[in-house]
Short mmCIF file of C-alpha atoms in Angstrom, two decimals:
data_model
loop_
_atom_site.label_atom_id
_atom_site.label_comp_id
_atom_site.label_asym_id
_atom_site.label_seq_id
_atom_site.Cartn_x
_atom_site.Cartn_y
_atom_site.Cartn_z
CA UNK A 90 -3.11 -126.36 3.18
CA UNK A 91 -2.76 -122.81 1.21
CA UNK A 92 -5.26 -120.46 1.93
CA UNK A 93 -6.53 -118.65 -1.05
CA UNK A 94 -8.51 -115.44 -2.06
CA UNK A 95 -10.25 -116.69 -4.75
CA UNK A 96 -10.65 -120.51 -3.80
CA UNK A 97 -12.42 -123.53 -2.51
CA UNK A 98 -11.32 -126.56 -1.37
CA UNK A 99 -13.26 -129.77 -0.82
CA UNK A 100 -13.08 -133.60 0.54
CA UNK A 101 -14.98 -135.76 -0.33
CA UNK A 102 -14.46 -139.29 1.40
CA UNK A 103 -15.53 -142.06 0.00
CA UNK A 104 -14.97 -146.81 0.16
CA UNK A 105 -14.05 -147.97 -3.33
CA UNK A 106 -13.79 -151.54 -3.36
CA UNK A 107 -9.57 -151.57 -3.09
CA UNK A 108 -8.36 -154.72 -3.76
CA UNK A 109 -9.80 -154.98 -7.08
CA UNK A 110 -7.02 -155.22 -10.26
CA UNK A 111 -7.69 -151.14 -10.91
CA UNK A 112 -5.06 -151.11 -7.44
CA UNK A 113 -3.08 -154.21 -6.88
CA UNK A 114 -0.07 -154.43 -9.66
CA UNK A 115 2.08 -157.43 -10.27
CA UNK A 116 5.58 -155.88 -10.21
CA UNK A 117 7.31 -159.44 -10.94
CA UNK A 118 7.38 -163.15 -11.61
CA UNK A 119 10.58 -164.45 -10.40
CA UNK A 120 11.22 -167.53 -12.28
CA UNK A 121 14.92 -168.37 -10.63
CA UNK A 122 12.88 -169.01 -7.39
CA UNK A 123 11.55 -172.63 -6.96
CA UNK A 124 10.18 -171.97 -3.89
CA UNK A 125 9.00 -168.76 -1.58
CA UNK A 126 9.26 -168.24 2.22
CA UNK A 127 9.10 -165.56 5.09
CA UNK A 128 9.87 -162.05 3.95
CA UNK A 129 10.47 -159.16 6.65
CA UNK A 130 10.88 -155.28 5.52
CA UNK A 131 14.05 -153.47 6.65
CA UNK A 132 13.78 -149.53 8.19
CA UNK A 133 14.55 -148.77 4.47
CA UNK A 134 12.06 -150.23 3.09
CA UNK A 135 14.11 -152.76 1.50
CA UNK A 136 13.04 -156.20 1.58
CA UNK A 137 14.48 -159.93 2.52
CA UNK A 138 13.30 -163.03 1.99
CA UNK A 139 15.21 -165.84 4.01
CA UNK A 140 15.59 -169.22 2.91
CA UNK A 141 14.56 -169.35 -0.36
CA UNK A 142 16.10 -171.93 -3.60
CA UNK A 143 16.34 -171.56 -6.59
CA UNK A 144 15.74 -173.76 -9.95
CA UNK A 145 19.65 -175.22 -9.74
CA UNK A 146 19.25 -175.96 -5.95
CA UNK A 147 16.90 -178.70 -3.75
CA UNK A 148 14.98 -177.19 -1.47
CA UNK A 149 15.01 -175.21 1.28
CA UNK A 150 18.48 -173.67 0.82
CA UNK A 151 19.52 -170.89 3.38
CA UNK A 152 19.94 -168.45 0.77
CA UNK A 153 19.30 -164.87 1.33
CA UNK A 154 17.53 -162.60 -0.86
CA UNK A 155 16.78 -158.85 -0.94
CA UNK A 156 14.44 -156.55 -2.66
CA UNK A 157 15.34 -152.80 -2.66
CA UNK A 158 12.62 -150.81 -5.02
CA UNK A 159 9.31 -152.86 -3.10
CA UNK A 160 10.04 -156.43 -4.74
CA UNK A 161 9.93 -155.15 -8.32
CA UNK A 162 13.84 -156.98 -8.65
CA UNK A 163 15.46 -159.49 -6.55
CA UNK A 164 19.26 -160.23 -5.88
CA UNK A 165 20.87 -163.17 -4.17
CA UNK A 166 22.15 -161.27 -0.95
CA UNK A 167 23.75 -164.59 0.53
CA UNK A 168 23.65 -168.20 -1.46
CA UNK A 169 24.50 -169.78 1.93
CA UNK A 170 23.60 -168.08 5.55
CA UNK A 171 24.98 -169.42 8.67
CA UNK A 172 21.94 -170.97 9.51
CA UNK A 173 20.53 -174.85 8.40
CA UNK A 174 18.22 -174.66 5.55
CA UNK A 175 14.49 -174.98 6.69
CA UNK A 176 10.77 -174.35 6.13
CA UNK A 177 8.09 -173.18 8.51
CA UNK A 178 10.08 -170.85 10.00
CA UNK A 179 9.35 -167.34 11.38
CA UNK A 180 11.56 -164.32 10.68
CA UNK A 181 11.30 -160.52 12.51
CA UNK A 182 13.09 -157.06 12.40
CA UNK A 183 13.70 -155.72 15.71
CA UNK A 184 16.02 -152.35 16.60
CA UNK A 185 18.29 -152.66 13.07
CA UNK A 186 18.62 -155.91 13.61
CA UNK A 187 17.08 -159.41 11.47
CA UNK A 188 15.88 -162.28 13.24
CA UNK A 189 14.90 -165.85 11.79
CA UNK A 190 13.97 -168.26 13.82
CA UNK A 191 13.29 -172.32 14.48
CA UNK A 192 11.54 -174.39 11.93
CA UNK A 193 11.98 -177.46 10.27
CA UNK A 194 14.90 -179.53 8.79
CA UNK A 195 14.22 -181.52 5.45
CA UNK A 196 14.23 -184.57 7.58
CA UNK A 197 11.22 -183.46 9.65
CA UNK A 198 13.40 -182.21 12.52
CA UNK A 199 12.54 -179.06 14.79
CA UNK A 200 14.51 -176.35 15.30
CA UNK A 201 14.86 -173.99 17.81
CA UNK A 202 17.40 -171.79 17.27
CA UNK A 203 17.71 -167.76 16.38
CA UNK A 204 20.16 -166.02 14.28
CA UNK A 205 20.66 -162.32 13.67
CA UNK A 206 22.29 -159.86 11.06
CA UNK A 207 22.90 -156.70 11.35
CA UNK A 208 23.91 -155.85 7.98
CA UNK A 209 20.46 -156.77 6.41
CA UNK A 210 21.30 -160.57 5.80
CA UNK A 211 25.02 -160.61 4.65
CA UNK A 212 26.08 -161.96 7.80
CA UNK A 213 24.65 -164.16 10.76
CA UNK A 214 25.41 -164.82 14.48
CA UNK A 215 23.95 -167.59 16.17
CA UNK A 216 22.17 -165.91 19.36
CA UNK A 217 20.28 -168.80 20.99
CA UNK A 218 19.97 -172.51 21.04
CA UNK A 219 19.60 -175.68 23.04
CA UNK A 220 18.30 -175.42 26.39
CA UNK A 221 18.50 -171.46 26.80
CA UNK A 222 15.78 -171.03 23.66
CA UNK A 223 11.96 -171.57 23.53
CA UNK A 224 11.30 -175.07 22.58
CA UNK A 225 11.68 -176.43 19.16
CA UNK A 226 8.33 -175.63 16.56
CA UNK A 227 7.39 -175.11 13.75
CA UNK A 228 4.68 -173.27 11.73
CA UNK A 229 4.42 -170.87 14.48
CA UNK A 230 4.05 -167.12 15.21
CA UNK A 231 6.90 -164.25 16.21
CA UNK A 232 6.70 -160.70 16.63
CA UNK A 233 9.22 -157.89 17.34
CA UNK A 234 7.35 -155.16 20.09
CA UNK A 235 8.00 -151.40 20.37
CA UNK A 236 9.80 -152.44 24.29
CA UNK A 237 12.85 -154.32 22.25
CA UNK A 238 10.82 -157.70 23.17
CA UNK A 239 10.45 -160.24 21.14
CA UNK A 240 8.05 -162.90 21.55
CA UNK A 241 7.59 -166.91 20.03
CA UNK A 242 4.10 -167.82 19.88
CA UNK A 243 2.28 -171.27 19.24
CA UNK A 244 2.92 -173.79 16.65
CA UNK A 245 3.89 -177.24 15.99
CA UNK A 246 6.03 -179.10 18.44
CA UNK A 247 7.71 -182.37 18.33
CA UNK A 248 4.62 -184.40 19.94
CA UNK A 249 1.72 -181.69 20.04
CA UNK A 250 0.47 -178.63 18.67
CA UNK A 251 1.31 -175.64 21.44
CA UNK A 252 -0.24 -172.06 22.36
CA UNK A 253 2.51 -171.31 24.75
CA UNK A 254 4.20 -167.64 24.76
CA UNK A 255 7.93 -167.17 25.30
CA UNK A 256 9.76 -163.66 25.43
CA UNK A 257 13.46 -162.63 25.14
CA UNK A 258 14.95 -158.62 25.90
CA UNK A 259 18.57 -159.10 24.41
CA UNK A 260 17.51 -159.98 21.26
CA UNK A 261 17.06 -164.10 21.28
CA UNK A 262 19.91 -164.54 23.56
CA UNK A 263 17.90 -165.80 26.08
CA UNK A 264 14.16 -166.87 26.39
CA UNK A 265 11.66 -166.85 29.24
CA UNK A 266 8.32 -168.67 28.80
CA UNK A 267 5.74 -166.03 30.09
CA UNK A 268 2.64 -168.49 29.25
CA UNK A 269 2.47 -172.08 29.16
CA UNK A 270 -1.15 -172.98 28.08
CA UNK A 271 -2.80 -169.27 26.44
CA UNK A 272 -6.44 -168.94 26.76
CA UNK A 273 -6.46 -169.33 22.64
CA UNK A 274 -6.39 -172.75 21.53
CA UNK A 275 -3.27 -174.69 20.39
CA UNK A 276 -2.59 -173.66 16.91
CA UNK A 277 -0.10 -173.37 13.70
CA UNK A 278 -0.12 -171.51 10.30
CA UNK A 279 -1.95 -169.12 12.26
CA UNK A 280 -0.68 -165.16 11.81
CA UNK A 281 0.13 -162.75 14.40
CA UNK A 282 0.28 -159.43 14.20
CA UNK A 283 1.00 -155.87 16.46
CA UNK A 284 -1.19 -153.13 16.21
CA UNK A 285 -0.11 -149.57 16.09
CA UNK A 286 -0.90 -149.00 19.94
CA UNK A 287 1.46 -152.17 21.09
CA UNK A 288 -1.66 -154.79 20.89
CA UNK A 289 -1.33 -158.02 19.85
CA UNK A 290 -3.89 -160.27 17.78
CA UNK A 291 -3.90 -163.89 17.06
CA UNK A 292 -6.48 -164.92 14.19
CA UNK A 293 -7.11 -167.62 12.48
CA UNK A 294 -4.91 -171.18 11.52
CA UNK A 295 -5.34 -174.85 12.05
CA UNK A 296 -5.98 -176.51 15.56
CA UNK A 297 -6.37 -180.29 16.09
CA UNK A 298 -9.58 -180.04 15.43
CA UNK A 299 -10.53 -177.09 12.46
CA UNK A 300 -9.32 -174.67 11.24
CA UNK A 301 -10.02 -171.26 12.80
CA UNK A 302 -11.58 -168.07 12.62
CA UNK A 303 -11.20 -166.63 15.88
CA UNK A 304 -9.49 -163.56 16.91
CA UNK A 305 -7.32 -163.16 19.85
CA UNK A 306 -6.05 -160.03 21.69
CA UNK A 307 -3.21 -159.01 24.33
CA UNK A 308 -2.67 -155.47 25.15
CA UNK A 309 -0.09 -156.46 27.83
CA UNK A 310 3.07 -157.82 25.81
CA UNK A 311 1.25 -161.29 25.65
CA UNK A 312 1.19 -161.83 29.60
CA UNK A 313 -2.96 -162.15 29.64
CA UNK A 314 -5.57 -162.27 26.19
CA UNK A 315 -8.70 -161.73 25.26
CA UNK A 316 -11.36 -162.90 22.99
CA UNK A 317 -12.18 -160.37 20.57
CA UNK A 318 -14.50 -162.80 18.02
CA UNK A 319 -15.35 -166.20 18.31
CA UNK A 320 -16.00 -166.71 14.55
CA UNK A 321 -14.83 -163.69 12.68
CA UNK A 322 -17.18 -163.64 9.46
CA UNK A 323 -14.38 -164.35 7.01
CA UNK A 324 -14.30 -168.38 6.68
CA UNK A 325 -11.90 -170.46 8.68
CA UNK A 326 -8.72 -170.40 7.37
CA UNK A 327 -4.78 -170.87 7.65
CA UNK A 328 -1.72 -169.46 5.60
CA UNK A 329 -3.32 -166.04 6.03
CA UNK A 330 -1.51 -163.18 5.12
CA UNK A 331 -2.08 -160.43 8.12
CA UNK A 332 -0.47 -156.57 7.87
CA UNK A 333 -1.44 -153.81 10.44
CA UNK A 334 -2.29 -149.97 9.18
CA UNK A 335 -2.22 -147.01 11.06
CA UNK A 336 -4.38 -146.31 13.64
CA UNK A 337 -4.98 -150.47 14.75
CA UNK A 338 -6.98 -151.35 11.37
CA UNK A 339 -5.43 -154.25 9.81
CA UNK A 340 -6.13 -156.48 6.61
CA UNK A 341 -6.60 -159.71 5.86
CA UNK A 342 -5.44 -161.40 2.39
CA UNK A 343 -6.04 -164.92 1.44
CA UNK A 344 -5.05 -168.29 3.12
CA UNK A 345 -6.74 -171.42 2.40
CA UNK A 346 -10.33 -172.34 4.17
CA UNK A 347 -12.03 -175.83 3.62
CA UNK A 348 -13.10 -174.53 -0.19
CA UNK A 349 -9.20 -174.39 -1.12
CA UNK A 350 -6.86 -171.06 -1.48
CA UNK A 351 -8.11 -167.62 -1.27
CA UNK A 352 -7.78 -164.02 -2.63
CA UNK A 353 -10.56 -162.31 -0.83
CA UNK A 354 -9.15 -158.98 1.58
CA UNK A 355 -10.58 -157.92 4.74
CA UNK A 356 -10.26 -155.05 6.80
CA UNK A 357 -10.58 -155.57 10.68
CA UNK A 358 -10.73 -152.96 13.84
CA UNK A 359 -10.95 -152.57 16.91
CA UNK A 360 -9.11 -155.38 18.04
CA UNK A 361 -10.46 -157.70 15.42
CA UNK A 362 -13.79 -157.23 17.08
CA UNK A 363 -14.89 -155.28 13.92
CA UNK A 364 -14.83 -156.91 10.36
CA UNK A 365 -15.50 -155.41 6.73
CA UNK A 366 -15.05 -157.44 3.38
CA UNK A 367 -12.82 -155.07 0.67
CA UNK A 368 -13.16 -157.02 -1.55
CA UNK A 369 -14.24 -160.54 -2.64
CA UNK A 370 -11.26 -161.79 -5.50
CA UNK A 371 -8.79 -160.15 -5.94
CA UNK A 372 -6.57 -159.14 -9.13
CA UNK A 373 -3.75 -161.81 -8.16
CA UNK A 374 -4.37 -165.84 -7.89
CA UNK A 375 -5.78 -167.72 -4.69
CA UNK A 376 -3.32 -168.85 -2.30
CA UNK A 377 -1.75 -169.58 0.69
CA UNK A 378 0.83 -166.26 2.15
CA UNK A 379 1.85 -167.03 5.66
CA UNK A 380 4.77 -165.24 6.01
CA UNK A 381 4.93 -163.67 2.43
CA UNK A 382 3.04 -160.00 2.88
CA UNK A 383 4.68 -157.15 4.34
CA UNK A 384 3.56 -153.31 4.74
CA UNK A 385 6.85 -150.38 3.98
CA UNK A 386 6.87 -147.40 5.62
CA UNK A 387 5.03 -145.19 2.61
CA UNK A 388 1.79 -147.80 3.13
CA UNK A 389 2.22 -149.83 0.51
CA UNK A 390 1.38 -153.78 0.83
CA UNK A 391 3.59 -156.20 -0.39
CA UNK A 392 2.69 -159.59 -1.14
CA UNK A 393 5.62 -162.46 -2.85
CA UNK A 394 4.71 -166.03 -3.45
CA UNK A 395 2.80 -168.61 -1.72
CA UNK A 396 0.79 -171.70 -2.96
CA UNK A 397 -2.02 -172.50 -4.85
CA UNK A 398 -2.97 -176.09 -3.77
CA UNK A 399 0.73 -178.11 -4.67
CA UNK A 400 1.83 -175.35 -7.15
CA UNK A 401 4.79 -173.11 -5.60
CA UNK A 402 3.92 -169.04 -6.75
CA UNK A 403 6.62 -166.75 -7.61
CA UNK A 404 5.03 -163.91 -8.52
CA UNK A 405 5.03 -160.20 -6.42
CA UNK A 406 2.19 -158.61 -5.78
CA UNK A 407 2.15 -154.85 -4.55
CA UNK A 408 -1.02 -152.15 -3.59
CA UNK A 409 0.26 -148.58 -2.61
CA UNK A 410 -2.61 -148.04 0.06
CA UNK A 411 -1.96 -144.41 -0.50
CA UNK A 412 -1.29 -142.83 -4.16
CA UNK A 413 -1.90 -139.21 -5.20
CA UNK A 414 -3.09 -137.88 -8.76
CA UNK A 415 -3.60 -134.42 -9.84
CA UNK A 416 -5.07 -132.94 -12.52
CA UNK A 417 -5.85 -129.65 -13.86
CA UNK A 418 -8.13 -128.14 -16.28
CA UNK A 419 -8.39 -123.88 -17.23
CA UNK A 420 -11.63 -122.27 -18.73
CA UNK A 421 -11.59 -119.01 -20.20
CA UNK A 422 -14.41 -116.86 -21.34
CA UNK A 423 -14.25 -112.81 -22.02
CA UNK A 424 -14.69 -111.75 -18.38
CA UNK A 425 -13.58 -115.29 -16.28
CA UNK A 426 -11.14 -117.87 -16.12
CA UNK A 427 -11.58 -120.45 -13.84
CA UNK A 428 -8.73 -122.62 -12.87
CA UNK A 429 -10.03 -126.59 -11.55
CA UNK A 430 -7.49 -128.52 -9.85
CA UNK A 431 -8.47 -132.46 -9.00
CA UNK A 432 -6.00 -134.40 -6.46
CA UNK A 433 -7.48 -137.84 -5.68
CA UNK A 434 -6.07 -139.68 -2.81
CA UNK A 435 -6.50 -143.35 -2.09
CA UNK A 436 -5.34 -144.79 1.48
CA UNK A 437 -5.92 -147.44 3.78
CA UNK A 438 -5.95 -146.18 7.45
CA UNK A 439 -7.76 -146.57 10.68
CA UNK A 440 -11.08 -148.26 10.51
CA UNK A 441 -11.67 -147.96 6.48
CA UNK A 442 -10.41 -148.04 2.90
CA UNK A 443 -11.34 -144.27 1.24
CA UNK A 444 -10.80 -142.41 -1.76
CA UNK A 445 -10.17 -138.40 -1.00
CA UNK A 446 -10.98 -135.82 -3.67
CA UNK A 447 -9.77 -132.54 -3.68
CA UNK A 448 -10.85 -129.93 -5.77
CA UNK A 449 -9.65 -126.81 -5.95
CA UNK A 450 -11.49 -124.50 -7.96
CA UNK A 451 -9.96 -120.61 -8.62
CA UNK A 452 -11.31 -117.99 -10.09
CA UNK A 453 -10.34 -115.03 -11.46
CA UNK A 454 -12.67 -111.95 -12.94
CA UNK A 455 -12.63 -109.30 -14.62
CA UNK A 456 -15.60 -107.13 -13.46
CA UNK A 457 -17.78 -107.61 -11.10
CA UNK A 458 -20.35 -110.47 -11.37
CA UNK A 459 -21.43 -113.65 -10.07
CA UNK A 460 -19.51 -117.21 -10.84
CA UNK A 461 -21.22 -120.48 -10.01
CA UNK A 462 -19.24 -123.39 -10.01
CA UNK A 463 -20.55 -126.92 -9.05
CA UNK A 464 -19.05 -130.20 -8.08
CA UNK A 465 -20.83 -133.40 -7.45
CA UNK A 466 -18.82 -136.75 -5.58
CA UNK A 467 -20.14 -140.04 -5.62
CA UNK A 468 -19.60 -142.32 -2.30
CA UNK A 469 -20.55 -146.41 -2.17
CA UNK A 470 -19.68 -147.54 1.44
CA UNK A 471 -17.37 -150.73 1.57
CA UNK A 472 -20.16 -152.99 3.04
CA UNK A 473 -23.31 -151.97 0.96
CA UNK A 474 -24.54 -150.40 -2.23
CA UNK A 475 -25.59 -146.91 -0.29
CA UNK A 476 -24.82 -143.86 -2.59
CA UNK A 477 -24.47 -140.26 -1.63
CA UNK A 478 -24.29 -137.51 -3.81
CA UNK A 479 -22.88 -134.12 -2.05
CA UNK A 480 -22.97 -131.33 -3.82
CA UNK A 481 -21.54 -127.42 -3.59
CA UNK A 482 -22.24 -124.29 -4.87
CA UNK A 483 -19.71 -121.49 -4.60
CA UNK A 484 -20.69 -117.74 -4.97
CA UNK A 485 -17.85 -115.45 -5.63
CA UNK A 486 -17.82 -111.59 -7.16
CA UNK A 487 -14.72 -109.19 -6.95
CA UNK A 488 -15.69 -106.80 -4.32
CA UNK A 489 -16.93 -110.02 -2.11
CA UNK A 490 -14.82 -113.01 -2.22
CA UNK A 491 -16.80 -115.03 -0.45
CA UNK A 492 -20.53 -114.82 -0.28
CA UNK A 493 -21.83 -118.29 0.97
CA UNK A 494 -21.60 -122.19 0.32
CA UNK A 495 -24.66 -124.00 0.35
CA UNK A 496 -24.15 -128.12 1.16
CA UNK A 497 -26.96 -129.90 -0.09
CA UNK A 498 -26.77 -134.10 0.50
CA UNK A 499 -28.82 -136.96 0.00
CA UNK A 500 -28.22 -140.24 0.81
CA UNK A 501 -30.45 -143.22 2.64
CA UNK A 502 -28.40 -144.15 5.66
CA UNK A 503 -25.30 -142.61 7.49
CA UNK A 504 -24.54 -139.34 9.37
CA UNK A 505 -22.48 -136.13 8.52
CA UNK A 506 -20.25 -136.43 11.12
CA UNK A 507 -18.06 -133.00 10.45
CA UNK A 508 -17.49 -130.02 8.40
CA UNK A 509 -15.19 -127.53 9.22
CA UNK A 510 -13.77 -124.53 7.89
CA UNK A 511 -10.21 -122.48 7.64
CA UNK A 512 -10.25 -119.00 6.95
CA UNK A 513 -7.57 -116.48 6.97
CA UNK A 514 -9.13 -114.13 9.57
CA UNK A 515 -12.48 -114.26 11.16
CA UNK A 516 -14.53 -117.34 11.76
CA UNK A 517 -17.12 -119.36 10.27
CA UNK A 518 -20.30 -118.53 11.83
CA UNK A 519 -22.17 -121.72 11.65
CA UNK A 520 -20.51 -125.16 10.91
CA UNK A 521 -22.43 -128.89 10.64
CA UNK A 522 -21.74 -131.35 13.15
CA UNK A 523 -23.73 -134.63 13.89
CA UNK A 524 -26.49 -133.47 11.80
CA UNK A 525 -28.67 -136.64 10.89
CA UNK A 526 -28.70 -137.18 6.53
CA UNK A 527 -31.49 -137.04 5.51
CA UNK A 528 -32.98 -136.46 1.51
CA UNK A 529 -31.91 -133.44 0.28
CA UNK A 530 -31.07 -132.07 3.66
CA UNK A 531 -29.64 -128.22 2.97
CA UNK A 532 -27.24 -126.57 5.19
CA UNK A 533 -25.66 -123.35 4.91
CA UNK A 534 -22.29 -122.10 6.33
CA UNK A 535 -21.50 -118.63 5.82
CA UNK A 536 -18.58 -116.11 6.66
CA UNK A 537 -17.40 -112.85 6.21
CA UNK A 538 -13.52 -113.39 4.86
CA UNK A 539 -12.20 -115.88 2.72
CA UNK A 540 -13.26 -119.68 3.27
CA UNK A 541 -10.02 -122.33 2.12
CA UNK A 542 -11.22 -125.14 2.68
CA UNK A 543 -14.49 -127.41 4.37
CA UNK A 544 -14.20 -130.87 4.83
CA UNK A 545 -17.64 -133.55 4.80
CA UNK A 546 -17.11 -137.17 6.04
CA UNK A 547 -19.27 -139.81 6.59
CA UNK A 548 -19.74 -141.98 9.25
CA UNK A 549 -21.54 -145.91 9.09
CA UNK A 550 -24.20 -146.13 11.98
#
């Protein structure tokens, strides 16, 4: 942040209903593919899909294919890994290094082996099989932690369905089964994902029973779990797609419930304790993901392929949970111009999906007077229809830069949680902090020297 003489700068935070077609973009259809399976982003953001086929091949094939501008174009990095062709397989990126593991031959048989590359899918060493690997599965989970661990969770086996946990530390060389039966019941197509701070969740897939809504959580590499949610309130479902955000929010896309394939989104926290719809249907079709959604490193979601029912999808679908606009507009009159600059920034972190305007409104006179300027924001949470309308009113002459601000809010629920101020010397005298909303509440913060910036946020209660 710049501090200014002549300035103000404002946030105002607001839920738009992301997930809508205004923010997801289909960046490609690719038609070669016949078939789509587990993708897994690279530390530069580029992307590989492993075992896909193409129209002049049966399927599965243990082709190799990479994305490198965020699955806009695709290029056949390897027409024929190391590794058997195979389905319901599980794939990871641990310390520069791809994994893919297990899954299941054309013939129905179950694999258990692990293969790595370390030059992003060109080549392939076999690291584990046999009798020193986890035991052969399919349709299960496997996740990469921040220790250099990687764990196999669940799935299909050759005579039940399992929710055992096994661990390697050299990179699938060798396996140690940590848990044999897992408090969570035996599962596959379920997804698995690791939260910012290390945790683990299991949610959702198909038991012997039903499918599954429940959400699992270890915070202790997957030695002990917890229940977090019995029945989650998005509908039981498998083939979800599962991606975790910064500070242990995650979202949900899709999968298939008793109905058929979905496209709603959620967006979970606190261990998947916490759930909020984003949105109900979104831009791109109902289907099944699995293993085909991925987050890069600059937030943006990545979903490729799936099914719809019996139909294979090609298509790529991508959301850039943060993007940045700015615009600006000048007014001149005979004794004022007045300089309004609007950034608006839309991310997905922590425990919500908000839209951040900043306006930065300069003025410059030429004698001494008063200038009023006004700006208004509009705010509809992500669960209900509550609006809040904030609005500010800056005083400014030459000899004074900064007179006063006066905050006046309504809104029908929520609280003002913080506002803050920067200044270049001094300090604010009075700032707002857990002050209940209330209709047309008025607050005043006042100072001395020049005020940069105050932010407002609201809080659910």
């Amino acid at each position: 942040m710049v501090p200014t003489r002549h300035g103000l700068l404002f946030l105002a935070v607001s839920l738009p209903e992301v997930g809508g077609a205004a923010f997801w973009k289909k960046v490609a259809d690719v038609a070669v593919w016949k078939d789509t399976f587990p993708i897994v982003a690279l530390q530069d953001d580029s992307i590989l899909m492993l075992g896909g086929c193409n129209q002049s091949t049966s399927c599965p094939q243990s082709q190799v294919w990479k994305s490198s501008d965020g699955g806009s174009s695709w290029k056949l990095r390897n027409p024929s890994a190391g590794w058997k062709a195979r389905t319901k397989h599980s794939v990871a990126w641990l310390n520069s290094t791809v994994l893919i593991f297990g899954g299941m031959l054309a013939t129905g048989g179950l694999l258990n082996d692990v293969w790595a590359s370390h030059d992003a899918g060109l080549s392939w060493t076999r690291q584990a099989t046999g009798a020193s690997s986890f035991s052969a599965r399919a349709a299960f989970g496997a996740i990469s932690l921040g220790s250099g661990r990687i764990v196999v969770l669940g799935g299909s086996g050759s005579l039940q369905l399992l929710n055992d946990v096994w661990s390697s530390n050299n990179k699938g060389v060798t396996w140690t089964r940590e848990v044999a039966n897992a408090p969570w019941a035996p599962r596959l197509r379920f997804s698995v994902v690791v939260l910012s701070s290390g945790a683990v969740l299991v949610l959702g897939g198909l038991s012997d029973e039903s499918l599954l809504s429940d959400v699992w959580s270890s915070v202790d590499n997957c030695a002990t779990w917890a229940l977090q949610s019995a029945v989650a309130p998005w509908s039981a479902r498998a083939h979800v797609g599962v991606v975790a955000l910064d500070g242990d929010s995650i979202l949900l896309f899709g999968g298939a419930d008793a109905t058929g394939p979905l496209n709603d989104v959620w967006r979970g926290s606190r261990l998947g304790r916490v759930w909020h719809p984003v949105v109900g249907s979104s831009a791109w079709p109902t289907r099944g993901i699995s293993g085909g959604v991925s987050r890069l490193s600059d937030n943006t979601v990545v979903i490729v392929g799936g099914q719809k029912g019996g139909t294979v999808l090609t298509d790529v679908w991508r959301i850039a949970t943060t993007t940045t606009t700015t615009t600006s507009t000048t007014m001149t009159t005979n004794t004022t111009t007045t300089t309004t600059t609007h950034t608006t920034i839309t991310t997905i972190a922590r425990r919500r999906v908000t839209t951040t305007t900043l306006t930065m409104i300069t003025t410059a006179t030429t004698a001494t007077h008063t200038t009023t300027t006004t700006t208004s924001s509009t705010t509809t949470t992500g669960r209900s229809s509550t609006m809040s309308t904030t609005t500010i009113t800056h005083f400014m002459t030459t000899n004074r830069p900064f007179l006063g601000l006066t905050v006046s809010t309504s809104s029908s629920q929520g609280r003002l949680v913080s506002s803050g101020a920067a200044t270049t010397t001094g300090r604010v005298t009075s700032v707002i902090s857990e002050a209940p909303m209330v209709a047309n509440a008025t607050r005043t913060i006042a100072d001395t020297t020049t005020l940069t910036a105050t932010t407002l946020q609201k809080k659910h209660v």
